[in-house]
mmCIF file of C-alpha atoms in Angstrom:
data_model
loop_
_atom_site.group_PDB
_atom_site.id
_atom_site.type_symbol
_atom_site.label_atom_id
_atom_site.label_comp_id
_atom_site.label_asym_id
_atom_site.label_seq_id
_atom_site.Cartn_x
_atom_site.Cartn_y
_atom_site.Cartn_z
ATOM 1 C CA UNK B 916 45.569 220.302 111.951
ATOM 2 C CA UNK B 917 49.205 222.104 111.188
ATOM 3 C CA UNK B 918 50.403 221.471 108.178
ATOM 4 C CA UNK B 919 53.011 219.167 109.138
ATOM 5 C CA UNK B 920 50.356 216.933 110.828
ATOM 6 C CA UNK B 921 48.644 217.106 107.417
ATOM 7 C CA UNK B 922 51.778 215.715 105.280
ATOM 8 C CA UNK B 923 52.736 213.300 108.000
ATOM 9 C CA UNK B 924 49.306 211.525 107.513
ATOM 10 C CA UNK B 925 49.421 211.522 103.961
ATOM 11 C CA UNK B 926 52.772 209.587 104.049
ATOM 12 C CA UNK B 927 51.260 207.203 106.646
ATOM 13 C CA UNK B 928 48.612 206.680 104.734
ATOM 14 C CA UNK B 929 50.980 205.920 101.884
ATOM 15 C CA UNK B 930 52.992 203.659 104.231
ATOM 16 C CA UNK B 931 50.390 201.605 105.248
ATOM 17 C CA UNK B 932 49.388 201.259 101.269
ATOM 18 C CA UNK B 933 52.606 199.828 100.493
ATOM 19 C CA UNK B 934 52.975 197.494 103.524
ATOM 20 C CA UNK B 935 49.994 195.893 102.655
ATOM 21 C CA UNK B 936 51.500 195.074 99.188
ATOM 22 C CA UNK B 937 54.486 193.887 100.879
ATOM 23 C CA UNK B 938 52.399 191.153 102.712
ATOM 24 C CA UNK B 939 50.337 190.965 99.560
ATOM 25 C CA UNK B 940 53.633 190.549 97.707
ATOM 26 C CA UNK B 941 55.709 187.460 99.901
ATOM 27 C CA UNK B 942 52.273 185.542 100.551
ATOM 28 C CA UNK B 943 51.988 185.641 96.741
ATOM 29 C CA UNK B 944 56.107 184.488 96.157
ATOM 30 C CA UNK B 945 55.753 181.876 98.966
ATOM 31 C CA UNK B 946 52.567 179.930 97.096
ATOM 32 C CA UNK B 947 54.780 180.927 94.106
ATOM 33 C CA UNK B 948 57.474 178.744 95.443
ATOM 34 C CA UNK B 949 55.551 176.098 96.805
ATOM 35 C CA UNK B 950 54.060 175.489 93.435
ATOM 36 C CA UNK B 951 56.981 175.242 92.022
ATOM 37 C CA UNK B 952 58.789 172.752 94.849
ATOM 38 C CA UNK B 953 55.519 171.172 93.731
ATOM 39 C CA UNK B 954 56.535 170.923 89.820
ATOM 40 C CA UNK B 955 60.183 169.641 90.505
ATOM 41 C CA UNK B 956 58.705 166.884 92.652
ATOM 42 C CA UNK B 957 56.402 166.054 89.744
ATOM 43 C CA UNK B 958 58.805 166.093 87.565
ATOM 44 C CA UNK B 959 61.328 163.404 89.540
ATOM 45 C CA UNK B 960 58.367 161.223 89.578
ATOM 46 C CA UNK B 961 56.930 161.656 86.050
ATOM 47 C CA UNK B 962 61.360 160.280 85.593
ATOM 48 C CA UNK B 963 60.528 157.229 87.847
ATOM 49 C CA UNK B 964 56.869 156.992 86.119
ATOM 50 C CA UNK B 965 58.523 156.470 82.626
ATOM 51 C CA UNK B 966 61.204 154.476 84.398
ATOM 52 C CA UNK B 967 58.670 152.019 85.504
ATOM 53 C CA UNK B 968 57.286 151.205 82.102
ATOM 54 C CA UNK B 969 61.258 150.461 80.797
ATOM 55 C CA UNK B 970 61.667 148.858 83.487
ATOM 56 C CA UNK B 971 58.648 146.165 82.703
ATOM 57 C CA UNK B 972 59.596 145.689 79.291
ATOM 58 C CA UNK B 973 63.084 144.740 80.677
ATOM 59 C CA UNK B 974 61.759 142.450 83.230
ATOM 60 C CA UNK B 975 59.689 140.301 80.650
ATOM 61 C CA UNK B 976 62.728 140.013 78.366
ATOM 62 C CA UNK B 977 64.631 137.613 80.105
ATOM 63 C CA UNK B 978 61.640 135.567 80.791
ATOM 64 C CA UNK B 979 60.905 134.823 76.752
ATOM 65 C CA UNK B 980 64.929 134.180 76.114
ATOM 66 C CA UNK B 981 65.265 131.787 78.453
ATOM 67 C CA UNK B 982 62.299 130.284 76.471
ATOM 68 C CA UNK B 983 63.567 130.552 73.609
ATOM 69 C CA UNK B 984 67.568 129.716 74.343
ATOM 70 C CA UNK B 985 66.676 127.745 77.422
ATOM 71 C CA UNK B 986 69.453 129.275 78.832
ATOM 72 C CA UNK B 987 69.988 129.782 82.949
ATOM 73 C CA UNK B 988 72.071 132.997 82.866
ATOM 74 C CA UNK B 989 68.140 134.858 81.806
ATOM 75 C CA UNK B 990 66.843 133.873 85.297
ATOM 76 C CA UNK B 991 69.579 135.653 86.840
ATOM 77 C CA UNK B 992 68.689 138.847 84.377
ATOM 78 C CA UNK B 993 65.171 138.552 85.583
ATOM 79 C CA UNK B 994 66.281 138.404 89.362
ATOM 80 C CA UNK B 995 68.423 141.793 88.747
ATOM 81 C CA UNK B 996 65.374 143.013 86.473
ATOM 82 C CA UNK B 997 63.122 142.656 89.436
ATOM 83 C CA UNK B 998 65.250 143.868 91.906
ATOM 84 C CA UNK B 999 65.409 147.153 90.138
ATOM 85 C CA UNK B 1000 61.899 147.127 89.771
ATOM 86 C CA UNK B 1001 60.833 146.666 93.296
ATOM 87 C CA UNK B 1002 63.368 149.507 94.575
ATOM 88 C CA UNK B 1003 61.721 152.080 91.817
ATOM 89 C CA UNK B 1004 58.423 150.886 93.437
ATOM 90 C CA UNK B 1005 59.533 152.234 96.735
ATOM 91 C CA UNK B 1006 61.253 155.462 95.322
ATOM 92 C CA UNK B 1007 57.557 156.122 93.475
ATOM 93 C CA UNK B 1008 55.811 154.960 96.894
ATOM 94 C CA UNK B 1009 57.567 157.336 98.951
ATOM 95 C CA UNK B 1010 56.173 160.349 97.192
ATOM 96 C CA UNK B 1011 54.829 162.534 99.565
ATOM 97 C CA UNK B 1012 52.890 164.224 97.188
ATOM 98 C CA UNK B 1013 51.149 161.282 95.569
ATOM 99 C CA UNK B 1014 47.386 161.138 94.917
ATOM 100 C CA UNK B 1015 45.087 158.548 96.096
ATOM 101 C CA UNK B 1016 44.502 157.913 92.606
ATOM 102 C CA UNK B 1017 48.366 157.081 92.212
ATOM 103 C CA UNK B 1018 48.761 154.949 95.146
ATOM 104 C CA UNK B 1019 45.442 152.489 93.697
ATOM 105 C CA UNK B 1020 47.115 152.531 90.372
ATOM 106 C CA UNK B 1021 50.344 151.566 92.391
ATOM 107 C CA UNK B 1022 48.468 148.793 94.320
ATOM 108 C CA UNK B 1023 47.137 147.700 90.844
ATOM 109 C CA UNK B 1024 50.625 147.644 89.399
ATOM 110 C CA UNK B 1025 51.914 145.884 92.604
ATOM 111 C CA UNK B 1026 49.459 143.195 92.187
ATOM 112 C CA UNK B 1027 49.988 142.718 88.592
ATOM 113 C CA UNK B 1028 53.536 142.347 88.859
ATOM 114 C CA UNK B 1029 53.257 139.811 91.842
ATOM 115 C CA UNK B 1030 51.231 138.021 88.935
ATOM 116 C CA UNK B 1031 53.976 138.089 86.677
ATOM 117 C CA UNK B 1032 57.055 136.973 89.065
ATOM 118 C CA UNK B 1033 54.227 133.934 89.957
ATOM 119 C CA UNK B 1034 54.215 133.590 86.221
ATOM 120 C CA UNK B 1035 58.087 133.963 85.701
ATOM 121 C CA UNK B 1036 58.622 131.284 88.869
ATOM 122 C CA UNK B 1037 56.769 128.941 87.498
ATOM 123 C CA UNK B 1038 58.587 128.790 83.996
ATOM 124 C CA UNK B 1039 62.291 128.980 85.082
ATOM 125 C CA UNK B 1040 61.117 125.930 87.666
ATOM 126 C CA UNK B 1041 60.703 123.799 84.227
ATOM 127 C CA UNK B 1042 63.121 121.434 82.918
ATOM 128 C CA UNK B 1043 65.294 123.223 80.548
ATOM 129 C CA UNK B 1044 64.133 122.704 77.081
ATOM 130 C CA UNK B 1045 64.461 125.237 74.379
ATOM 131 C CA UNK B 1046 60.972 126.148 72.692
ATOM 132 C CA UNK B 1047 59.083 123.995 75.638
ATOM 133 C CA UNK B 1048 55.254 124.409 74.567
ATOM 134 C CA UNK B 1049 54.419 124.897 78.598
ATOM 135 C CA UNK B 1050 56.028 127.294 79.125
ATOM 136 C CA UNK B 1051 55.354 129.200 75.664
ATOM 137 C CA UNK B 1052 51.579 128.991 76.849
ATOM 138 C CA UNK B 1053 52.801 130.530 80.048
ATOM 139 C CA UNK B 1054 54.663 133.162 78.671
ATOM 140 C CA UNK B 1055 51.560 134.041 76.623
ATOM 141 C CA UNK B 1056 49.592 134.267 79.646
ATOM 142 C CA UNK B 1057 51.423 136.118 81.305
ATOM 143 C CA UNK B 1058 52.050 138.770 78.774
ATOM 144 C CA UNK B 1059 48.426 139.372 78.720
ATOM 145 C CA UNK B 1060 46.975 139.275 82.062
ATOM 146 C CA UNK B 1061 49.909 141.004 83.641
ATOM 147 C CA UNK B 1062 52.678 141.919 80.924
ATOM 148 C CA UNK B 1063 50.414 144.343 79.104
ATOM 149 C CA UNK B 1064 48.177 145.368 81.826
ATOM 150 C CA UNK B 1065 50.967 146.613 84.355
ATOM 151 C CA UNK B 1066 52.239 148.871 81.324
ATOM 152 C CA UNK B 1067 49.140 149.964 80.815
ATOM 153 C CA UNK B 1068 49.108 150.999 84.607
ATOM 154 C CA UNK B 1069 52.284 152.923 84.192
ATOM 155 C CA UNK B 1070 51.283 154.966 81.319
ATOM 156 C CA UNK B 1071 48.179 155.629 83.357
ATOM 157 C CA UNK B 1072 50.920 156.918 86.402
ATOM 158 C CA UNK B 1073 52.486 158.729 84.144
ATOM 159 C CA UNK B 1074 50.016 161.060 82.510
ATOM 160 C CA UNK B 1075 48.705 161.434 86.176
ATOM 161 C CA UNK B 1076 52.227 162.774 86.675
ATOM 162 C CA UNK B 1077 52.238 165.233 84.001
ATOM 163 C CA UNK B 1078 48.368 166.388 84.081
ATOM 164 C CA UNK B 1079 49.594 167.488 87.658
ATOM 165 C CA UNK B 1080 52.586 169.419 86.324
ATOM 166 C CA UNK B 1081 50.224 171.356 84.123
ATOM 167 C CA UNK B 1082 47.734 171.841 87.228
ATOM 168 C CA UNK B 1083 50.369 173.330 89.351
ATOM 169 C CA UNK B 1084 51.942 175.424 86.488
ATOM 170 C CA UNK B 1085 48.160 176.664 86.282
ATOM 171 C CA UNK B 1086 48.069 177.814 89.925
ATOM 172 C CA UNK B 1087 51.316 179.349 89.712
ATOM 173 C CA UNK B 1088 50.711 181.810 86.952
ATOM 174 C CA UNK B 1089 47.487 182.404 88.618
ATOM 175 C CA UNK B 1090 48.897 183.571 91.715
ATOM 176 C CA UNK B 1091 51.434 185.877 89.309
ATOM 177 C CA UNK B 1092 48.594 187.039 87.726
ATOM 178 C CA UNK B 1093 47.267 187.931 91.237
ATOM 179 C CA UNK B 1094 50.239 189.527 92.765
ATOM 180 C CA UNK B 1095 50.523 191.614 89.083
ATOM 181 C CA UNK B 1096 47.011 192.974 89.925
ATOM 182 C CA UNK B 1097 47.426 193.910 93.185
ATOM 183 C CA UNK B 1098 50.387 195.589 92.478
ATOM 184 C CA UNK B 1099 48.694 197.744 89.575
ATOM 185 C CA UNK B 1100 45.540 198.422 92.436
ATOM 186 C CA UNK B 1101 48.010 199.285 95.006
ATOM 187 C CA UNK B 1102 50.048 201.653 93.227
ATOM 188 C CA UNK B 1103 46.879 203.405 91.002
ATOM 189 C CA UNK B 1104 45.296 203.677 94.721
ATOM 190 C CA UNK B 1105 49.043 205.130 96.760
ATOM 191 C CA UNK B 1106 49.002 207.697 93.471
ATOM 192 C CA UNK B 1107 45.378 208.320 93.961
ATOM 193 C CA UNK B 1108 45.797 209.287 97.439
ATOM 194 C CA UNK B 1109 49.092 211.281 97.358
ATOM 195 C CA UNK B 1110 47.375 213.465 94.686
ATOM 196 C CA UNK B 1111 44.224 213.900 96.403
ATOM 197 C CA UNK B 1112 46.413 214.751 99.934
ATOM 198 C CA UNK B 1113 48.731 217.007 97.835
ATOM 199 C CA UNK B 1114 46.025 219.011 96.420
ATOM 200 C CA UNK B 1115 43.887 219.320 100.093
ATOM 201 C CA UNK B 1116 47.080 220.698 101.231
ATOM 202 C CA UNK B 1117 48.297 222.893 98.662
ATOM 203 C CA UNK B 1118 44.600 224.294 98.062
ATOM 204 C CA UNK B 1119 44.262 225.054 101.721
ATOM 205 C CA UNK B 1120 47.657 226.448 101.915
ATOM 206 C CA UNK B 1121 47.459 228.771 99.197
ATOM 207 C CA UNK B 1122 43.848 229.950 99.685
ATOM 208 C CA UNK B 1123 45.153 230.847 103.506
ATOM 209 C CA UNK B 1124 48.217 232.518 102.308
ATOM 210 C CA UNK B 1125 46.398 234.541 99.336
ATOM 211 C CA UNK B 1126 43.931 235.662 101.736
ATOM 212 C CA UNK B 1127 46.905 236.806 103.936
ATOM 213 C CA UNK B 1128 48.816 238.458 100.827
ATOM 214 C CA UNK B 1129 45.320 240.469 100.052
ATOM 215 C CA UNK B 1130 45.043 241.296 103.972
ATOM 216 C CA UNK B 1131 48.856 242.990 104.190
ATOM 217 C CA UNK B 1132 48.453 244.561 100.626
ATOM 218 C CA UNK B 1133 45.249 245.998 102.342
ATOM 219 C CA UNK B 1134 47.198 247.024 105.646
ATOM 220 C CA UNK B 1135 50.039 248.256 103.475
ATOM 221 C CA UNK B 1136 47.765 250.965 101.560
ATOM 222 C CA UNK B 1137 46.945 252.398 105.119
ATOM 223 C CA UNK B 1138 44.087 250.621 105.883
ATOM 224 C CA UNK B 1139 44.156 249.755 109.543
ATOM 225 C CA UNK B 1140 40.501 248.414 110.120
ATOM 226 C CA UNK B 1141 40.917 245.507 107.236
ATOM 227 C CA UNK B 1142 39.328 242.378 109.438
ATOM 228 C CA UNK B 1143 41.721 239.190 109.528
ATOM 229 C CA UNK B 1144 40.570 235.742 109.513
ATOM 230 C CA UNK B 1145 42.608 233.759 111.797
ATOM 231 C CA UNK B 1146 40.434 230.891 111.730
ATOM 232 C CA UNK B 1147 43.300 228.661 110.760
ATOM 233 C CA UNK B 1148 45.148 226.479 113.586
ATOM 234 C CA UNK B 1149 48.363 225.528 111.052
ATOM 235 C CA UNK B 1150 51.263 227.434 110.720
ATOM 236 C CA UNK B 1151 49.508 229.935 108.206
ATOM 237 C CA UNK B 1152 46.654 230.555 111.172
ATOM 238 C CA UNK B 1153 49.299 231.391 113.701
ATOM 239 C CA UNK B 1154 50.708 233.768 111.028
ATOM 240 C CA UNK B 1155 47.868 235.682 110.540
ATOM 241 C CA UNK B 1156 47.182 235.836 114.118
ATOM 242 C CA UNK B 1157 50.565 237.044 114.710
ATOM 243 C CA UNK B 1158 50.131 239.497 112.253
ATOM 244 C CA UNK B 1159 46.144 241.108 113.481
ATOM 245 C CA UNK B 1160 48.019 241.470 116.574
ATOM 246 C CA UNK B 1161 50.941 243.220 114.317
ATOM 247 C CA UNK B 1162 48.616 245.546 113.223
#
């Protein structure tokens, strides 16, 4: 093989070693990124997740002041209250990345909170009467087998929400971790190989030419019957044939 052939291989070689960590390299930055489209969804949602517990708190206030005041303008809070409430359902409902674990502690919270607007219906339907015992008992009720429970869900959503930031974060500096190693492997191996090429090349180059050097000192002291290798097919071969035929 010529000597030109030689080096041209070597680079190829080289070439194909650093196309392969080019692959290596936007595979790697494409999960990158879709981890972390993954984390700013999360993180919306863990918003609406807290959202959701605020907004429950919110929704039971003006349920216990109209008790208390007996007041009408509270039932119009709670309408507004619920209102929000059921459009953050949606918003959280609409998550494409949502677990099925989410959507059954959504269903859960759904029902719950059908529990208390049954609960809430039933005590701004009573006569209005400050501190009315029925509707106390009511109240009670429904903090306890829906109130509390439905918060409960939330904070359940919510840690969902940020044990799945931590998983993604996870798999992201994985794949870093990845595309760092390959990178190392790649580059120790394109070294490797230019070094081991180089040296092929340079050894069989020079031991050609110093056995051409010898030959012509030979020739030079007046010794016409010095035997020349021309073995070689590269450009040092064809210039030691060229020169037997010199001689």
């Amino acid at each position: 093989m010529k000597i030109g052939k030689k080096i041209i291989s070597a680079t190829l070689s080289g070439i194909v070693i650093m196309a392969a960590l080019g692959v290596m390299s936007i595979y790697s930055m494409m999960a990158i990124h879709a981890h972390l489209e993954m984390i700013h969804d999360h993180s919306l949602q863990i918003e609406e997740q807290a959202n959701l517990q605020i907004q429950v708190g919110k929704l039971l206030m003006p349920v216990n002041d109209y008790i208390i005041t007996a007041n009408p303008k509270y039932s119009e809070d709670y309408q507004k209250q619920a209102q929000e409430l059921s459009e953050l359902l949606i918003q959280l409902k609409s998550d494409k990345y949502l677990t099925n674990e989410e959507k059954l502690l959504i269903e859960q919270f759904e029902s719950k909170l059908k529990g208390i607007q049954t609960s809430a219906g039933k005590i701004f339907a009573m006569p209005i009467q400050a501190g009315n015992p029925e509707a106390a008992k009511l109240m009670e009720e429904m903090d306890y087998l829906h109130g509390y429970p439905s918060i409960s869900l939330a904070e359940k959503l919510h840690e969902l929400g940020r044990q799945q930031i931590d998983d993604e974060a996870k798999k992201s500096r994985s794949v870093y971790s990845s595309l760092v190693t390959a990178v190392i492997v790649c580059i120790l191996l394109g070294l490797t190989i230019a070094f081991i090429a180089g040296y092929l090349i340079s050894k069989n180059i020079s031991a050609s030419v110093n056995t051409l050097v010898k030959t012509a000192e030979t020739v030079a002291s007046g010794d016409l019957e010095m035997v020349i290798d021309v073995s070689g097919k590269d450009e040092v071969g064809i210039l030691a044939l060229a020169f037997k035929n010199m001689v």
